[in-house]
Coordinates of C-alpha atoms and ligand atoms in Angstrom, one line a residue:
X1 CA 52.7 14.0 14.1
X2 CA 51.1 15.5 11.4
X3 CA 47.7 17.2 11.7
X4 CA 45.5 18.2 9.0
X5 CA 44.0 21.4 10.3
X6 CA 39.8 22.8 8.8
X7 CA 37.8 26.2 8.9
X8 CA 35.0 25.1 7.9
X9 CA 32.6 27.6 7.3
X10 CA 29.2 28.2 5.0
X11 CA 30.2 28.4 1.8
X12 CA 34.4 28.3 2.2
X13 CA 37.2 26.1 4.0
X14 CA 40.4 26.6 5.4
X15 CA 43.0 24.4 5.0
X16 CA 45.9 23.1 6.2
X17 CA 48.6 19.7 6.6
X18 CA 51.1 20.9 9.6
X19 CA 54.1 18.4 11.1
X20 CA 52.8 19.8 14.3
X21 CA 55.8 17.7 16.4
X22 CA 58.3 20.3 14.0
X23 CA 55.7 23.1 12.8
X24 CA 56.9 22.2 8.9
X25 CA 53.8 23.9 7.1
X26 CA 53.6 20.9 4.5
X27 CA 50.2 22.1 2.5
X28 CA 47.4 24.5 3.3
X29 CA 44.9 26.2 0.9
X30 CA 41.3 27.4 0.3
X31 CA 38.0 25.9 -1.5
X32 CA 35.9 29.3 -1.8
X33 CA 32.3 29.5 -3.7
X34 CA 31.1 26.0 -3.2
X35 CA 27.8 25.0 -3.9
X36 CA 27.6 27.9 -6.0
X37 CA 30.3 26.4 -8.8
X38 CA 34.0 25.9 -6.7
X39 CA 37.2 27.4 -6.8
X40 CA 40.3 25.4 -4.8
X41 CA 44.0 27.9 -4.2
X42 CA 46.6 24.9 -2.7
X43 CA 49.9 26.4 -2.0
X44 CA 52.9 24.0 -1.2
X45 CA 55.6 25.4 0.6
X46 CA 56.1 28.9 -0.1
X47 CA 56.4 28.9 -3.6
X48 CA 54.2 26.8 -5.5
X49 CA 50.7 28.0 -5.8
X50 CA 47.8 26.2 -8.1
X51 CA 44.7 27.1 -8.2
X52 CA 41.6 24.2 -9.9
X53 CA 38.3 26.7 -10.7
X54 CA 36.2 22.9 -11.0
X55 CA 32.7 22.5 -9.6
X56 CA 32.5 21.4 -5.6
X57 CA 28.7 20.9 -5.6
X58 CA 29.3 20.4 -1.0
X59 CA 31.5 20.5 2.0
X60 CA 31.9 17.2 1.8
X61 CA 33.1 17.4 -1.6
X62 CA 35.7 20.1 -1.0
X63 CA 37.5 18.3 1.4
X64 CA 37.4 14.6 -0.7
X65 CA 39.1 17.6 -3.5
X66 CA 41.5 18.6 -1.1
X67 CA 42.7 15.0 0.3
X68 CA 43.1 14.0 -3.1
X69 CA 44.7 16.7 -4.1
X70 CA 48.1 15.9 -0.7
X71 CA 48.0 12.3 -2.0
X72 CA 47.6 13.0 -5.4
X73 CA 51.1 12.2 -7.9
X74 CA 51.5 15.6 -9.6
X75 CA 50.7 18.1 -6.0
X76 CA 51.2 14.8 -3.7
X77 CA 52.9 16.0 0.0
X78 CA 51.8 12.4 1.5
X79 CA 51.3 8.9 -0.4
X80 CA 48.6 8.7 1.5
X81 CA 46.0 10.1 4.0
X82 CA 46.1 7.4 6.4
X83 CA 49.6 9.7 7.6
X84 CA 46.8 11.8 8.3
X85 CA 47.2 10.8 12.6
X86 CA 44.8 13.6 13.8
X87 CA 42.7 16.9 12.8
X88 CA 42.0 19.8 14.6
X89 CA 39.4 22.2 13.7
X90 CA 39.1 26.0 14.2
X91 CA 35.3 26.2 16.4
X92 CA 34.2 29.9 16.2
X93 CA 32.1 29.7 18.8
X94 CA 32.5 26.9 22.7
X95 CA 29.9 29.4 24.8
X96 CA 30.8 29.0 28.4
X97 CA 31.3 25.7 28.3
X98 CA 35.0 25.2 26.9
X99 CA 37.6 26.5 28.8
X100 CA 40.0 24.9 25.9
X101 CA 40.5 22.9 23.6
X102 CA 38.9 19.5 23.3
X103 CA 38.8 15.8 22.0
X104 CA 35.6 15.3 19.7
X105 CA 33.2 13.8 21.2
X106 CA 29.3 13.5 20.2
X107 CA 28.6 14.8 23.5
X108 CA 31.7 18.2 22.6
X109 CA 29.7 17.2 19.3
X110 CA 26.9 18.4 21.2
X111 CA 27.3 21.2 23.1
X112 CA 28.7 23.0 20.0
X113 CA 25.0 22.2 18.1
X114 CA 23.6 23.8 21.5
X115 CA 25.6 26.9 21.1
X116 CA 24.3 27.3 17.2
X117 CA 22.1 30.5 18.5
X118 CA 25.0 32.4 19.0
X119 CA 26.5 32.0 16.8
X120 CA 24.6 30.8 14.3
X121 CA 26.6 31.4 11.2
X122 CA 29.5 29.6 12.3
X123 CA 28.5 26.3 14.5
X124 CA 27.4 24.9 12.4
X125 CA 29.8 25.1 10.0
X126 CA 32.7 24.4 12.4
X127 CA 30.1 21.0 13.3
X128 CA 29.2 19.7 9.5
X129 CA 33.5 19.7 8.9
X130 CA 33.4 18.0 12.1
X131 CA 31.2 15.1 10.5
X132 CA 32.5 14.7 7.0
X133 CA 36.1 14.1 8.5
X134 CA 35.0 11.5 10.3
X135 CA 33.2 9.9 8.1
X136 CA 35.9 10.1 5.4
X137 CA 38.6 9.4 8.3
X138 CA 37.0 7.2 10.4
X139 CA 40.0 6.4 12.2
X140 CA 42.0 9.1 13.2
X141 CA 40.6 11.8 16.5
X142 CA 39.0 14.8 16.2
X143 CA 39.3 17.8 18.5
X144 CA 37.8 21.2 18.8
X145 CA 39.8 24.0 19.7
X146 CA 36.9 27.3 19.9
X147 CA 37.3 31.4 18.6
X148 CA 36.6 31.7 23.1
X149 CA 38.3 29.4 24.7
X150 CA 41.3 31.9 25.6
X151 CA 38.7 35.3 26.6
X152 CA 36.6 32.9 29.4
X153 CA 39.2 33.6 31.8
X154 CA 37.6 37.1 31.8
X155 CA 35.7 37.7 35.3
X156 CA 32.2 39.2 36.1
X157 CA 32.8 42.0 36.4
X158 CA 35.1 42.5 32.2
X159 CA 32.1 39.8 30.8
X160 CA 28.7 41.8 31.7
X161 CA 27.0 43.5 29.8
X162 CA 24.6 46.4 31.9
X163 CA 21.2 44.3 31.5
X164 CA 18.7 42.4 33.9
X165 CA 21.8 40.0 35.1
X166 CA 18.4 37.3 35.3
X167 CA 18.9 37.7 30.7
X168 CA 22.9 36.3 31.9
X169 CA 21.8 33.2 33.8
X170 CA 18.4 32.2 31.9
X171 CA 19.9 33.5 28.3
X172 CA 24.1 33.0 28.4
X173 CA 24.1 37.4 27.9
X174 CA 27.7 37.8 28.9
X175 CA 30.3 39.3 26.1
X176 CA 32.1 36.6 25.2
X177 CA 35.4 38.2 22.9
X178 CA 37.0 36.1 19.6
X179 CA 40.2 35.4 17.8
X180 CA 41.2 33.7 20.8
X181 CA 44.1 31.6 19.0
X182 CA 45.2 34.5 18.0
X183 CA 45.4 37.0 21.2
X184 CA 46.4 33.6 22.6
X185 CA 49.6 33.2 20.5
X186 CA 49.9 36.2 20.1
X187 CA 50.4 37.3 23.7
X188 CA 51.8 33.8 24.5
X189 CA 55.4 34.9 21.9
X190 CA 55.3 38.6 23.3
X191 CA 54.9 37.0 26.7
X192 CA 58.8 35.4 26.1
X193 CA 60.2 37.9 24.7
X194 CA 59.5 40.1 27.7
X195 CA 60.9 37.0 30.5
X196 CA 58.5 39.3 32.6
X197 CA 56.9 38.3 35.5
X198 CA 53.3 39.1 36.0
X199 CA 53.3 41.1 32.5
X200 CA 50.5 43.3 30.9
X201 CA 50.0 43.2 27.5
X202 CA 47.6 44.8 24.5
X203 CA 47.1 42.9 21.7
X204 CA 45.6 44.3 19.1
X205 CA 44.2 42.2 16.3
X206 CA 43.4 44.1 13.2
X207 CA 42.4 41.9 10.1
X208 CA 39.2 41.8 7.9
X209 CA 37.2 41.0 11.3
X210 CA 39.4 43.1 14.4
X211 CA 39.9 42.3 18.2
X212 CA 41.9 44.0 20.9
X213 CA 42.6 42.5 24.5
X214 CA 44.0 42.6 28.0
X215 CA 46.3 40.0 28.1
X216 CA 47.6 40.2 32.1
X217 CA 49.7 37.5 33.2
X218 CA 48.9 35.1 29.6
X219 CA 45.4 35.5 30.8
X220 CA 42.8 37.0 28.8
X221 CA 41.2 39.9 31.7
X222 CA 38.9 41.9 28.6
X223 CA 38.8 42.4 25.0
X224 CA 37.1 44.2 22.8
X225 CA 33.9 41.0 20.6
X226 CA 31.1 40.5 22.9
X227 CA 28.4 38.7 22.3
X228 CA 28.7 38.0 19.0
X229 CA 32.5 39.2 16.6
X230 CA 29.6 42.6 16.5
X231 CA 31.6 44.2 19.1
X232 CA 33.9 47.0 19.9
X233 CA 36.7 48.2 16.9
X234 CA 35.4 49.3 13.6
X235 CA 35.8 46.9 11.1
X236 CA 36.2 46.2 6.8
X237 CA 32.5 45.4 6.5
X238 CA 31.5 45.3 11.9
X239 CA 30.1 48.8 12.7
X240 CA 31.7 47.5 16.2
X241 CA 30.2 49.7 19.7
X242 CA 26.4 51.5 18.3
X243 CA 24.6 53.7 19.6
X244 CA 21.8 50.6 20.6
X245 CA 19.3 53.6 20.3
X246 CA 21.0 53.8 16.7
X247 CA 18.9 49.9 15.8
X248 CA 15.8 50.7 16.1
X249 CA 15.8 54.5 15.0
X250 CA 17.1 53.0 12.1
X251 CA 14.0 50.2 11.7
X252 CA 11.8 52.1 11.7
X253 CA 13.0 54.7 9.4
X254 CA 14.4 52.3 6.8
X255 CA 11.3 49.6 7.6
X256 CA 14.1 46.4 8.7
X257 CA 13.5 43.9 9.6
X258 CA 16.4 42.5 12.9
X259 CA 17.8 40.3 10.0
X260 CA 18.4 43.4 7.4
X261 CA 20.2 46.0 10.7
X262 CA 22.3 42.9 10.9
X263 CA 22.7 42.7 7.3
X264 CA 23.7 46.4 8.0
X265 CA 25.8 46.2 11.1
X266 CA 27.3 43.7 9.6
X267 CA 28.5 43.7 5.9
X268 CA 27.7 47.3 5.5
X269 CA 29.4 49.6 7.3
X270 CA 32.5 49.8 9.4
X271 CA 35.3 50.9 6.3
X272 CA 33.0 49.9 3.4
X273 CA 29.7 51.8 5.1
X274 CA 32.2 55.3 6.0
X275 CA 34.3 54.6 2.8
X276 CA 31.6 53.9 0.3
X277 CA 34.7 52.6 -1.7
X278 CA 35.6 49.3 -0.3
X279 CA 36.6 47.2 2.5
X280 CA 39.9 46.7 1.7
X281 CA 42.1 49.3 3.6
X282 CA 45.0 49.7 1.2
X283 CA 42.2 50.4 -1.1
X284 CA 40.7 53.2 1.7
X285 CA 44.5 54.9 2.1
X286 CA 44.8 54.6 -1.2
X287 CA 41.8 56.9 -2.1
X288 CA 42.8 58.5 0.7
X289 CA 47.2 59.4 -0.4
X290 CA 44.6 60.8 -3.5
X291 CA 43.0 63.3 -1.7
X292 CA 39.0 61.1 -0.3
X293 CA 38.2 63.1 2.1
X294 CA 35.7 60.1 3.6
X295 CA 38.7 58.0 3.4
X296 CA 40.5 60.0 5.8
X297 CA 37.8 60.4 8.0
X298 CA 37.4 56.8 7.3
X299 CA 41.6 56.2 8.7
X300 CA 40.9 58.8 11.7
X301 CA 38.0 56.6 12.7
X302 CA 39.6 53.6 13.0
X303 CA 42.7 54.5 14.8
X304 CA 40.8 56.5 17.0
X305 CA 38.1 53.6 18.6
X306 CA 42.0 51.6 18.2
X307 CA 43.6 54.8 21.1
X308 CA 40.4 54.5 22.9
X309 CA 40.7 49.8 23.6
X310 CA 44.2 50.5 23.8
X311 CA 43.8 53.3 26.4
X312 CA 41.6 52.4 28.8
X313 CA 42.5 48.1 29.2
X314 CA 46.6 49.9 30.3
X315 CA 43.2 51.7 32.4
X316 CA 42.4 48.6 33.5
X317 CA 45.9 46.9 33.4
X318 CA 47.1 50.0 35.4
X319 CA 50.0 49.8 32.7
X320 CA 51.4 48.0 29.3
X321 CA 53.8 46.3 29.3
X322 CA 54.0 45.6 25.2
X323 CA 51.0 45.9 22.6
X324 CA 51.7 44.3 19.7
X325 CA 49.8 44.2 16.2
X326 CA 49.1 41.2 14.3
X327 CA 46.6 40.6 11.3
X328 CA 46.2 41.7 8.7
X329 CA 46.8 45.2 8.7
X330 CA 48.6 45.5 12.3
X331 CA 51.0 42.9 10.1
X332 CA 51.5 45.4 7.4
X333 CA 49.9 48.5 8.0
X334 CA 53.0 51.2 9.5
X335 CA 50.6 54.0 8.4
X336 CA 47.6 52.2 10.8
X337 CA 50.9 51.6 14.2
X338 CA 51.3 55.6 13.2
X339 CA 48.2 56.7 13.5
X340 CA 48.1 54.6 16.5
X341 CA 50.8 55.5 18.7
X342 CA 51.2 58.4 17.3
X343 CA 49.6 61.6 21.0
X344 CA 50.5 58.4 23.6
X345 CA 53.4 58.8 24.8
X346 CA 53.1 60.6 27.5
X347 CA 51.4 57.0 28.6
X348 CA 55.2 55.7 28.0
X349 CA 54.2 54.3 24.1
X350 CA 57.3 56.0 22.3
X351 CA 57.5 54.2 18.4
X352 CA 60.1 54.7 16.2
X353 CA 59.2 55.4 12.5
X354 CA 62.0 54.4 11.2
X355 CA 61.1 50.6 12.5
X356 CA 58.0 51.3 11.9
X357 CA 58.3 51.8 7.9
X358 CA 61.2 48.9 7.9
X359 CA 59.3 45.3 6.4
X360 CA 60.7 42.1 7.5
X361 CA 58.8 39.2 8.6
X362 CA 59.1 37.3 11.5
X363 CA 57.9 38.8 15.1
X364 CA 59.5 42.4 15.5
X365 CA 60.1 45.8 17.4
X366 CA 59.8 48.8 16.8
X367 CA 59.3 50.8 19.6
X368 CA 62.1 53.5 20.9
X369 CA 65.0 52.2 22.9
X370 CA 63.5 54.9 25.7
X371 CA 59.6 53.3 25.0
X372 CA 58.8 52.7 28.3
X373 CA 56.2 50.5 26.7
X374 CA 57.6 48.2 23.5
X375 CA 55.8 47.7 21.0
X376 CA 56.0 44.5 18.3
X377 CA 54.5 44.2 15.5
X378 CA 54.1 40.1 16.0
X379 CA 52.8 37.6 13.5
X380 CA 50.0 35.5 13.9
X381 CA 49.9 31.5 13.7
X382 CA 46.1 30.2 14.4
X383 CA 46.5 27.1 12.5
X384 CA 50.1 26.2 14.5
X385 CA 48.0 27.2 18.0
X386 CA 45.4 24.2 16.9
X387 CA 47.6 21.9 15.2
X388 CA 49.4 21.8 18.9
X389 CA 46.3 21.5 21.4
X390 CA 45.5 18.6 18.3
X391 CA 49.0 17.0 19.0
X392 CA 48.8 17.4 22.3
X393 CA 46.0 15.9 23.0
X394 CA 46.7 12.7 20.0
X395 CA 49.2 12.3 20.7
X396 CA 49.0 9.1 23.4
X397 CA 46.3 7.6 21.3
Ligands
ADP1 P1 41.3 38.3 8.0 O1 40.2 38.2 9.2 O2 39.8 38.2 6.5 O3 41.8 36.7 8.3 P2 43.6 39.2 7.2 O4 44.1 39.5 8.0 O5 44.2 39.2 6.5 O6 42.0 39.1 7.7 O7 43.7 41.0 7.6 C1 42.9 41.8 5.8 C2 43.3 43.2 6.1 O8 43.9 43.2 5.6 C3 42.7 44.1 4.7 O9 41.0 44.9 5.1 C4 43.5 44.5 3.5 O10 42.9 45.6 3.0 C5 44.8 44.5 5.0 N1 45.7 44.8 4.0 C6 46.7 43.8 4.7 N2 47.9 44.7 3.7 C7 47.5 45.9 3.6 C8 48.7 47.1 4.0 N3 50.3 47.3 3.3 N4 48.6 48.6 4.6 C9 46.9 48.1 4.5 N5 46.4 47.2 5.5 C10 46.5 46.3 4.7

């Protein structure tokens, strides 16, 4: 069954065409700068990469273009868009409405719309993606897969903020957590490897956006992101955890509006803010090797924050069977994995430096034989989860 996966953002969209039954990736790509100028990067299989630069004024034109490329003579992977049997959409915020993926109905769209105040940039773009697909492929079912859904198993003691309770009941103020599809995929792969009942796993999803998740018996019990994806770890451009007192202090000192302070914490902080070099960790690691002091501090701060979450989640679960590293930094940076694990031997966490430095594709163990806690690198695959959920929900149609 061919499933089209769509992740629609404000000025970009990512897509994949997957055979959900065999997990075969037919094609994938990214359209950027929609409404500005337009770039489409399309990949067929693992090798063939094509780039198109042409005006793409709207998301509808972007999706039409992608569908044309999928069926076009030179670039075609399918004969007709009629071969697409279902569409899976990545939706950022499902609030407390959605504890799992669901077939899109008018009521589902209405609920995603109600959640716009909690995800003002993402949910409108996600809804637009759904509506365009409904228009362009009216007979094809759409499925919504939520970034927040996996964390809906968190209980109140782990998701409430210590503020007046009425703000939870009246204004939905609570921790929701994000990257749920990735935390689910990685922890599920790890459960299969561990082959153990009652597993205690900590997933470190370290990319441009980063979060840690404590997963007990396959269920999220706590995660570092909160009401929004701003809480928790130090990220590419996001500050992560910060004293709330910083906000009024800076607003007054720098005469900032609430939008400007949000912009400061979301886009100017994190790795970029501390290092002053880049939000791309590779560049900061390079500068640190060349002796740049602020880059060195950035890396230490980043790893200390991850360590703090690892230790607190191990404490929360009363131990940890496995720690998993995933996403751009987690999968590729042996330096960050080493710095995070270093010093945690007292908890039974022993990294094997040789295994850690080997670059290999696929799931791999990087802990010493003697390590009580296993350490793994597990490449994430959110799109595959979306494809499988979409397949499972629509196969009887
Ligand atoms: P996104 O959250 O946008 O999906 P990714 O998961 O692709 O991002 O992660 C991007 C991050 O991964 C960037 O900060 C990039 O510098 C980092 N990264 C990729 N490869 C390496 C590497 N070899 N060493 C260190 N960081 C890396």
